[in-house]
XYZ file of C-alpha atoms in Angstrom:
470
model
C 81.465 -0.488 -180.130
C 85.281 0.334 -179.267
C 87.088 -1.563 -176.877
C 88.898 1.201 -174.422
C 93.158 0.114 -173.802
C 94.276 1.695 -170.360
C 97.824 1.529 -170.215
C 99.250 1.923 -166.390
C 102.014 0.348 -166.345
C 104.219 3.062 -166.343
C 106.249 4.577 -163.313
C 107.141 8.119 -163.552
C 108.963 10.228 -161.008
C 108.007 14.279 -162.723
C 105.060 13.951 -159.642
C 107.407 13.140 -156.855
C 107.505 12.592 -153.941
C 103.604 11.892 -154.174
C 104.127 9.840 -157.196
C 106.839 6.631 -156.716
C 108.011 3.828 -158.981
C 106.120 1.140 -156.027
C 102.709 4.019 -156.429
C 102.897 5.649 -159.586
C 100.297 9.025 -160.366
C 97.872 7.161 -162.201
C 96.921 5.761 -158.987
C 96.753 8.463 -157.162
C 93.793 11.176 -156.554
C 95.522 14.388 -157.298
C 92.182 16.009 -159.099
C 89.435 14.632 -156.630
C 88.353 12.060 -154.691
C 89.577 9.418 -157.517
C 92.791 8.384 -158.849
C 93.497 9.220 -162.449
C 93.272 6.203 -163.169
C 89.933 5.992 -161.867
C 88.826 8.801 -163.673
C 90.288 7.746 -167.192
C 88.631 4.269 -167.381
C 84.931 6.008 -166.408
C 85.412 8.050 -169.158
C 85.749 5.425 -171.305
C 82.620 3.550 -169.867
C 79.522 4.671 -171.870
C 77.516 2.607 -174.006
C 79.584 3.061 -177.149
C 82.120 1.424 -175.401
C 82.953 -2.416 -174.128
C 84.762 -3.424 -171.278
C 88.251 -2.030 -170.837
C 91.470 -3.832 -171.525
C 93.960 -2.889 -169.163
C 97.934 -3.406 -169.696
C 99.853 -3.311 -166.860
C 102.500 -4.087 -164.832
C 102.645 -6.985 -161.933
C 103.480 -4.855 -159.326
C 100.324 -3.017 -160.095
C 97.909 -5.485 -160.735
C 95.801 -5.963 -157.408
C 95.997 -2.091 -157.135
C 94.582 -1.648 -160.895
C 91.674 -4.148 -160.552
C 90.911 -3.190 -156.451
C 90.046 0.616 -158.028
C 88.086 -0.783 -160.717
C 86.174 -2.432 -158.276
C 85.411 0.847 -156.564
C 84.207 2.217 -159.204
C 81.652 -0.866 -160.500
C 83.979 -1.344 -163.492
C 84.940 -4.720 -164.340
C 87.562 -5.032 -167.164
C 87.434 -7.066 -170.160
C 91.220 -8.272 -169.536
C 94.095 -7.355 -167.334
C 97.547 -7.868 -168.872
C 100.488 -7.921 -167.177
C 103.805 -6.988 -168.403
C 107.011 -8.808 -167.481
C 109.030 -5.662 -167.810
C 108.401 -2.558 -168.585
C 109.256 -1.824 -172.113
C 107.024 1.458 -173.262
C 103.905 2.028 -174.955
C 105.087 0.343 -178.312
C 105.040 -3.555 -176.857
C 102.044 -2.632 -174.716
C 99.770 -1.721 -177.289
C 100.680 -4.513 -179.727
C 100.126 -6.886 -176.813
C 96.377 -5.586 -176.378
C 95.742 -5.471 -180.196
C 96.968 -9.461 -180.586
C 94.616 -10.038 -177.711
C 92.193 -8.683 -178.982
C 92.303 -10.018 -182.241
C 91.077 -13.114 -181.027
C 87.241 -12.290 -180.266
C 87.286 -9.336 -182.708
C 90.099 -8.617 -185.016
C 87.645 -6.212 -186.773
C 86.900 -4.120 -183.883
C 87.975 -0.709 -182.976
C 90.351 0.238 -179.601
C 90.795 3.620 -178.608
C 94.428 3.199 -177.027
C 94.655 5.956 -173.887
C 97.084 6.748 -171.232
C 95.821 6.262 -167.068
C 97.024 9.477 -166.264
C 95.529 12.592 -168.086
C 93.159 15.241 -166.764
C 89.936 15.136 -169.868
C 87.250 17.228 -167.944
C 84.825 17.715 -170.454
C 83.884 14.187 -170.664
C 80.933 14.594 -173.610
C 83.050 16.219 -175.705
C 85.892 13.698 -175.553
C 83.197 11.282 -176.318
C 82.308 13.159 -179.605
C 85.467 13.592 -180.870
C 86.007 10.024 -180.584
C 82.788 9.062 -182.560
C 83.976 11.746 -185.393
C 86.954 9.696 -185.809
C 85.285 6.203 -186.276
C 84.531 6.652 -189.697
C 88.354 7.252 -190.929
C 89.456 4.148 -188.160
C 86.996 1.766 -190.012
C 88.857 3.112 -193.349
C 91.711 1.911 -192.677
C 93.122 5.057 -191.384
C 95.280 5.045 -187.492
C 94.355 7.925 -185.837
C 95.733 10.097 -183.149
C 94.453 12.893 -181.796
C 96.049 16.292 -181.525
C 95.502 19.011 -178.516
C 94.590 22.282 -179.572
C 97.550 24.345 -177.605
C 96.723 27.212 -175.924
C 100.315 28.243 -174.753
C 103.946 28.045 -176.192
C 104.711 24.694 -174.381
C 107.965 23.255 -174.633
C 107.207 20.259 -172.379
C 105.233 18.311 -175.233
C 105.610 16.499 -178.593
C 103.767 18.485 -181.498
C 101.680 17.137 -184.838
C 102.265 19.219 -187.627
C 99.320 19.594 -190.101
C 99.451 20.784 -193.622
C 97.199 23.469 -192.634
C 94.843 24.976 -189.680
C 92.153 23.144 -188.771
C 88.810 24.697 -189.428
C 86.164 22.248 -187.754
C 86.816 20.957 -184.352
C 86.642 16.793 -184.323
C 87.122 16.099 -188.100
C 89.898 14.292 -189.048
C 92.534 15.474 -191.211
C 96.127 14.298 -192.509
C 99.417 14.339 -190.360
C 102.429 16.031 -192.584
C 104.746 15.011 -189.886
C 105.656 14.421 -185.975
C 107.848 17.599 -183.596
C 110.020 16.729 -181.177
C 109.574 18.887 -177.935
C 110.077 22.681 -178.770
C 112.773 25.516 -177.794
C 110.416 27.818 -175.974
C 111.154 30.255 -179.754
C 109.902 27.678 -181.784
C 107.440 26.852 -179.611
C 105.763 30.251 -179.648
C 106.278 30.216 -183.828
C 104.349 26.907 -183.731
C 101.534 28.481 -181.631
C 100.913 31.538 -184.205
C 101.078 29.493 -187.552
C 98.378 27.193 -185.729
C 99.279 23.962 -187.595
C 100.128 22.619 -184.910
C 98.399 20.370 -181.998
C 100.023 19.205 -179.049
C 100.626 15.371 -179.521
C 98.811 13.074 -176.642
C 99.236 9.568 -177.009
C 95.741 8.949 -177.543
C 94.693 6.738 -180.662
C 92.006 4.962 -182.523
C 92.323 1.988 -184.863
C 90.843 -1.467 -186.031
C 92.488 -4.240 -184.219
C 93.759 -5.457 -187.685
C 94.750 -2.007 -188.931
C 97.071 -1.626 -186.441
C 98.452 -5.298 -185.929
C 99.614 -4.905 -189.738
C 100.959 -1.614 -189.084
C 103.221 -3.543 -186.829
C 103.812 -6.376 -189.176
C 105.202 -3.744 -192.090
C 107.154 -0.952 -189.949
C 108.388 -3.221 -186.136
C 108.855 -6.592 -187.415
C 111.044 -7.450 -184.331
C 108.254 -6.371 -182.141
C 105.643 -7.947 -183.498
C 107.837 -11.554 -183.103
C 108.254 -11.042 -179.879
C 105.318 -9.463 -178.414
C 103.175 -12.461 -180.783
C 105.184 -14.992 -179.276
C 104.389 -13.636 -175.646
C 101.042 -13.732 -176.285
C 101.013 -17.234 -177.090
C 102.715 -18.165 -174.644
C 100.586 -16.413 -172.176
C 99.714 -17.537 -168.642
C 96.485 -17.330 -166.925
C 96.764 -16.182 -163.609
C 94.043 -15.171 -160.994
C 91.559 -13.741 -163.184
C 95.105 -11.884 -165.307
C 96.965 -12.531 -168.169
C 100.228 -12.830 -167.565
C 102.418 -12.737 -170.964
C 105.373 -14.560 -171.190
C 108.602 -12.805 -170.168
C 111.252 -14.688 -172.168
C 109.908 -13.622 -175.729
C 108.520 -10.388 -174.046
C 112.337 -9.528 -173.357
C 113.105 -9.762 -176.580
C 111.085 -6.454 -177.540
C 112.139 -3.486 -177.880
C 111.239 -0.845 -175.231
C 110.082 1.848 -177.380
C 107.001 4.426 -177.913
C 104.424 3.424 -180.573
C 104.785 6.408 -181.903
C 108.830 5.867 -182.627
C 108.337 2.238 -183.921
C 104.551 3.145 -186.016
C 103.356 5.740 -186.190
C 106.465 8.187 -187.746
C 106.394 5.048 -190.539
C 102.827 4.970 -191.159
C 101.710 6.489 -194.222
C 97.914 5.699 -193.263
C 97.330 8.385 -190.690
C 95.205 11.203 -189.356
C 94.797 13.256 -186.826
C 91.366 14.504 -185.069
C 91.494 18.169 -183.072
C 90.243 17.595 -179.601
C 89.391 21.895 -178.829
C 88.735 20.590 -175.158
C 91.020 20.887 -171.856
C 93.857 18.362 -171.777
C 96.888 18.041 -169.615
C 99.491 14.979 -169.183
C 99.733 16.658 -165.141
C 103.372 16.120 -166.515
C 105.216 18.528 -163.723
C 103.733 20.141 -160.809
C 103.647 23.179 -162.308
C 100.818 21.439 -164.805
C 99.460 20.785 -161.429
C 98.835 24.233 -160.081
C 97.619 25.201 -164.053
C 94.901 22.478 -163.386
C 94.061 23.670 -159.760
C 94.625 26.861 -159.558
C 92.045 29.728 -158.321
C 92.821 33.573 -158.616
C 97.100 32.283 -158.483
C 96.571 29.725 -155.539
C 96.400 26.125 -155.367
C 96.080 23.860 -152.155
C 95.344 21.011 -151.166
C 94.966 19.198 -147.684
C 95.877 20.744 -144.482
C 97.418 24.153 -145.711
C 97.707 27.511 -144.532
C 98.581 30.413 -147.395
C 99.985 33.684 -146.397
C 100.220 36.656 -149.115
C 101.482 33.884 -151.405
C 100.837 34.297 -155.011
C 101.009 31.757 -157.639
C 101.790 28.669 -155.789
C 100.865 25.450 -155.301
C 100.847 24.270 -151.393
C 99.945 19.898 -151.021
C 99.983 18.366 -147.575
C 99.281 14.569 -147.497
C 99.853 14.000 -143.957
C 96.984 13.365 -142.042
C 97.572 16.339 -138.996
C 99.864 17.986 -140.411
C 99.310 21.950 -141.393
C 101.538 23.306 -143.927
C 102.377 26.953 -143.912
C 103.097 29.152 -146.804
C 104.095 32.756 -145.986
C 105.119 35.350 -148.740
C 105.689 33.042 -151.487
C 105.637 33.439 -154.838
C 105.832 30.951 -157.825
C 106.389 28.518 -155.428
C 105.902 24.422 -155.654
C 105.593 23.124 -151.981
C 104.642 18.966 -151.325
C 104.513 17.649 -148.071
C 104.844 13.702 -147.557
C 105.065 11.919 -144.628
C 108.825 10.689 -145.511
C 109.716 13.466 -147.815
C 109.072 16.973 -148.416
C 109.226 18.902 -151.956
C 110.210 22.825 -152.809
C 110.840 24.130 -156.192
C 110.098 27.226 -158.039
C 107.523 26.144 -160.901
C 109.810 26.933 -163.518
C 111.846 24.191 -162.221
C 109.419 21.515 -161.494
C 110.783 19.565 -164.247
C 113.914 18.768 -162.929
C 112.491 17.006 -159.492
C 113.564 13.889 -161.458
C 117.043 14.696 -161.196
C 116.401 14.898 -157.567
C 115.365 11.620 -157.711
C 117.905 10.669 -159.216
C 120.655 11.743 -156.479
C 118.127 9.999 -153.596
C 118.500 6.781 -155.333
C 122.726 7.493 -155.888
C 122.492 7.694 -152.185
C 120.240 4.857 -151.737
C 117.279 7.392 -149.967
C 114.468 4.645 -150.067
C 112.024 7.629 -150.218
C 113.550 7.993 -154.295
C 111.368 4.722 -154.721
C 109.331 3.316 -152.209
C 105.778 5.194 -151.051
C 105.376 5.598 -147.320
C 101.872 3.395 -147.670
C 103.145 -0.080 -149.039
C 99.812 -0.955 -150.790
C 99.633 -4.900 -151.133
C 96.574 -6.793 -152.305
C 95.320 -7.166 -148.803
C 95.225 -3.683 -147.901
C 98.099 -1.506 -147.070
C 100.446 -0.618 -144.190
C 102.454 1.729 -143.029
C 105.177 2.549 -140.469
C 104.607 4.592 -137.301
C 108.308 3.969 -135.382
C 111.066 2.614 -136.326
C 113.867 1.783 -134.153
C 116.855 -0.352 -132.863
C 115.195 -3.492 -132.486
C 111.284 -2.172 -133.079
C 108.987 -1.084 -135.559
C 105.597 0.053 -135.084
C 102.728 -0.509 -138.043
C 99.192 0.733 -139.129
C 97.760 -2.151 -140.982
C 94.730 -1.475 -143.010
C 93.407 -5.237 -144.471
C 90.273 -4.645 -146.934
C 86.696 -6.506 -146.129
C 86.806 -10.115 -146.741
C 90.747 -10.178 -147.519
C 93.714 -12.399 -145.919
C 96.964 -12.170 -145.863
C 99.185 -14.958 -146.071
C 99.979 -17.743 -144.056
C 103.500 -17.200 -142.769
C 106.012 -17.122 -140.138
C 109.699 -15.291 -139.928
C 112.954 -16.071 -138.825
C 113.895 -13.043 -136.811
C 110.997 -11.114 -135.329
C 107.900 -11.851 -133.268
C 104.834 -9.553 -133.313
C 102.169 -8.148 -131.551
C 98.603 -6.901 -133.187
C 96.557 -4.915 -131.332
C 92.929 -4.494 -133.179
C 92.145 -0.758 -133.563
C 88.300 -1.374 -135.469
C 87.058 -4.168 -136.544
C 87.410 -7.662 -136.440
C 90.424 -9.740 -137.056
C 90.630 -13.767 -137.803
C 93.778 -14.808 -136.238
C 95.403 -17.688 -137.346
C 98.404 -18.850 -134.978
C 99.814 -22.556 -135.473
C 97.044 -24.498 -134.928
C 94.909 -21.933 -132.882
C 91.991 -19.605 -134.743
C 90.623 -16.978 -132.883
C 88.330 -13.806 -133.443
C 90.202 -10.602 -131.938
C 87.773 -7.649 -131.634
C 88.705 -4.218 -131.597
C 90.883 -3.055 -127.769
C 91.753 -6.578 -127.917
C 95.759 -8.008 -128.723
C 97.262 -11.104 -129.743
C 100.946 -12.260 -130.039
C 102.661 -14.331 -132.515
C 105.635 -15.854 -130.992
C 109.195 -15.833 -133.630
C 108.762 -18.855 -135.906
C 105.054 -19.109 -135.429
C 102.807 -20.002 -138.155
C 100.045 -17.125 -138.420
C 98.142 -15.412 -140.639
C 95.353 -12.552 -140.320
C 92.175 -12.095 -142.006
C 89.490 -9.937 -142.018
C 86.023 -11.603 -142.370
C 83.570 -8.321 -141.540
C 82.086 -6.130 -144.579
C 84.134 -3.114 -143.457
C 87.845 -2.330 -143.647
C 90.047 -4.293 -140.474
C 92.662 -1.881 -138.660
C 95.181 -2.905 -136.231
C 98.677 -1.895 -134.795
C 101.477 -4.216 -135.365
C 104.757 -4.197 -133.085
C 107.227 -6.021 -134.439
C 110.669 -6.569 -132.374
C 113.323 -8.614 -133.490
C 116.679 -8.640 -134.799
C 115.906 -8.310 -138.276
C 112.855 -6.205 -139.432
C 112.799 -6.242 -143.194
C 109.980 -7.315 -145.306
C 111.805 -9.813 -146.700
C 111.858 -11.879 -143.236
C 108.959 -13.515 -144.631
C 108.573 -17.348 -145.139
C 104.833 -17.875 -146.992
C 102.966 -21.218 -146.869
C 99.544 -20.381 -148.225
C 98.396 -17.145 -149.965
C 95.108 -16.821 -151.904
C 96.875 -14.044 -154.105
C 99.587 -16.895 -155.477
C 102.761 -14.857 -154.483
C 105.618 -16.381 -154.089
């Protein structure tokens, strides 16, 4: 049995504006009808495998376990990170945790965001490199390229591999390629993309630590002890935790390990590290599109509308990236898709809150979003999830009016509880005490007029909440 680690804590902007640090990729469905995320702990769910440990972060923590729960999954653990401090801490953190039901066990260590279609085979490769785990050995496991790509690290092998899936040393690690060497590296074929994907004994590995990331291992042990249950998570401690370096496990183990080999996976892989690994994933006859979209004589482009009503016209383009957001809207040749995080970078230099924040704040509740905004007003689609609550609050500068849209809404307001059915309103006066809830099996909507003042989301003074926020 192997004990999958999902690590989605991480917050990259190379997907914007669909992915944002408050909604990351690995939540998002950009191959399907599920999120990445989604996707990446089913494969991990057959027999061979126990339940998932997950290692997060605590602003993703409702949204990690809620998709879990849409998908029947039920993780071993959920971990919460203090801080954000790369996959080095993360991993260790699991691994220590671990070691306390089963420090001879296996974990397979694997990102929430890769595209792994072939599911079976994945699953084979992984059993072919169980043996050489339970020898001692940390294995990672290599890509076989199929282009010159300068966008990933590269394991270089002593020689070609000749059997797919059987595991063979590592002579050493490549930093991301010129697009010269890259195409060298492709025709020598000793070389494997590098993926971030390992397998190891839970002692193996903790060890590993112990001998090459001494500082680490202090730290991130010390967290772990000093761990705090917290609503079903694990919340480790954030004064040791900021002690630890942030820093890849491949930077602080693996390129000091002498005890290492590497598996071929011959199967199709990508990171969906740019949108122009997008369109490679998507693509038919050039094209790729998705949502609302309208392509005229356009030839290798990629066309994404994520507004609800919204058609999005391509005419005459050619090696084209287009993304259309509610808040924000995306246009790059493909060849430059790798630099949208410099745009991000200027957005937040001038303070844009689309650099960050997603149009749909997703809280544990459900999720909202604004329809209007204006001097004085704002106008809200509230979505609150079957059974769920939010808190019990009031603010200082704004009073509110809901106006149920489907479904049924508890209304708490002061000392008053009513049931407000759907073409039916309520108002909650400024300073009331109130609080929503949705007791029906299906998801509560309503429209929310705020006026006031002062309309920010930090206007908000909580006296209960079942999710223990602050």
């Amino acid at each position: 049995m192997i004990t999958p680690v999902i690590l989605c804590g991480g917050s990259g902007t190379r997907l914007w504006p669909l992915s944002r640090k408050s909604y990351p990729k690995q939540f998002s469905a950009l191959m399907g009808e599920e999120s990445l995320f989604q996707a990446s702990t089913k494969r991990l769910g057959g027999s061979q495998f126990n339940q998932p440990v997950v290692v997060t972060a605590d602003a993703f923590r409702f949204i990690a376990v809620q998709q879990l729960q849409e998908i029947g999954i039920d993780p071993g653990a959920v971990l919460i990170e203090p801080a954000g401090r790369d996959t080095g801490p993360a991993v260790l953190a699991a691994a220590l945790h671990l070691q306390n039901t089963d420090p001879n066990g296996l974990m397979l260590v694997a990102p929430s965001d890769h595209v792994i279609p072939d599911d079976a085979l994945f699953t084979s490769t992984v059993e072919a490199a169980i043996p050489a785990a339970l020898a001692g050995q940390l294995v990672t496991f290599g890509i076989t390229p199929d282009r010159p790509e300068t966008g990933y690290g590269y394991l270089e092998l002593d020689a070609a591999p000749v059997d797919a899936g059987t595991p063979i040393p590592l002579k050493s690690f490549v930093e991301k390629p010129d697009s010269t060497r890259a195409a060298e590296m492709l025709a020598e074929g000793r070389y494997l993309w590098n993926a971030g994907i390992f397998l190891f004994c839970v002692k193996t590995i903790i060890a590993a630590y112990q001998n090459t990331a001494p500082a680490i291992y202090e730290a991130v042990a010390q967290a772990i002890a000093d761990a705090q249950a917290d609503l079903g998570f694990l919340r480790l401690a954030p004064e040791p935790w900021a002690d630890a370096p942030a820093i890849s496990i491949d930077y602080a183990v693996m390129e000091k390990a002498q005890n290492l080999s590497v598996v071929p996976y011959t199967g199709r892989w990508s990171d969906l590290g740019d949108w122009a690994a997008v369109w490679r994933e998507t693509e038919t006859d050039g094209m790729a599109a998705s949502g609302q979209t309208t392509a005229i004589d356009c030839q290798n482009t990629l066309l994404r509308s994520e507004i609800d009503g919204q058609q999005l016209v391509g005419i005459g383009l050619q090696d084209i990236v287009a993304i259309a957001m509610p808040d924000a809207v995306l246009i790059s040749t493909k060849d430059r898709a790798q630099d949208v995080k410099q745009a991000v970078s200027q957005l937040k230099a001038n303070d844009a809150p689309q650099a960050e924040c997603f149009p749909k704040d997703h809280r544990p509740w459900g999720w909202f979003e604004s329809l209007a905004i204006g001097d004085r007003f704002q106008v809200k689609r509230i979505v609150v999830d079957a059974g769920a609550a939010l808190s019990l609050q009031s603010h200082h500068h704004r009073s509110e009016h809901w106006i149920v849209v489907q479904g049924t809404a508890k209304v708490t307001v002061n000392d008053d509880v009513q049931l407000v059915t759907e073409n039916q309103s309520i108002y909650i006066p400024l300073g009331a005490k109130h609080r929503m809830e949705n007791p029906g099996k299906v998801p509560m909507i309503l429209i929310e007029v705020q006026t006031g003042s002062y309309l920010g989301e930090d206007d908000i003074v909580r006296y209960e909440d079942i999710y223990a926020r602050n």
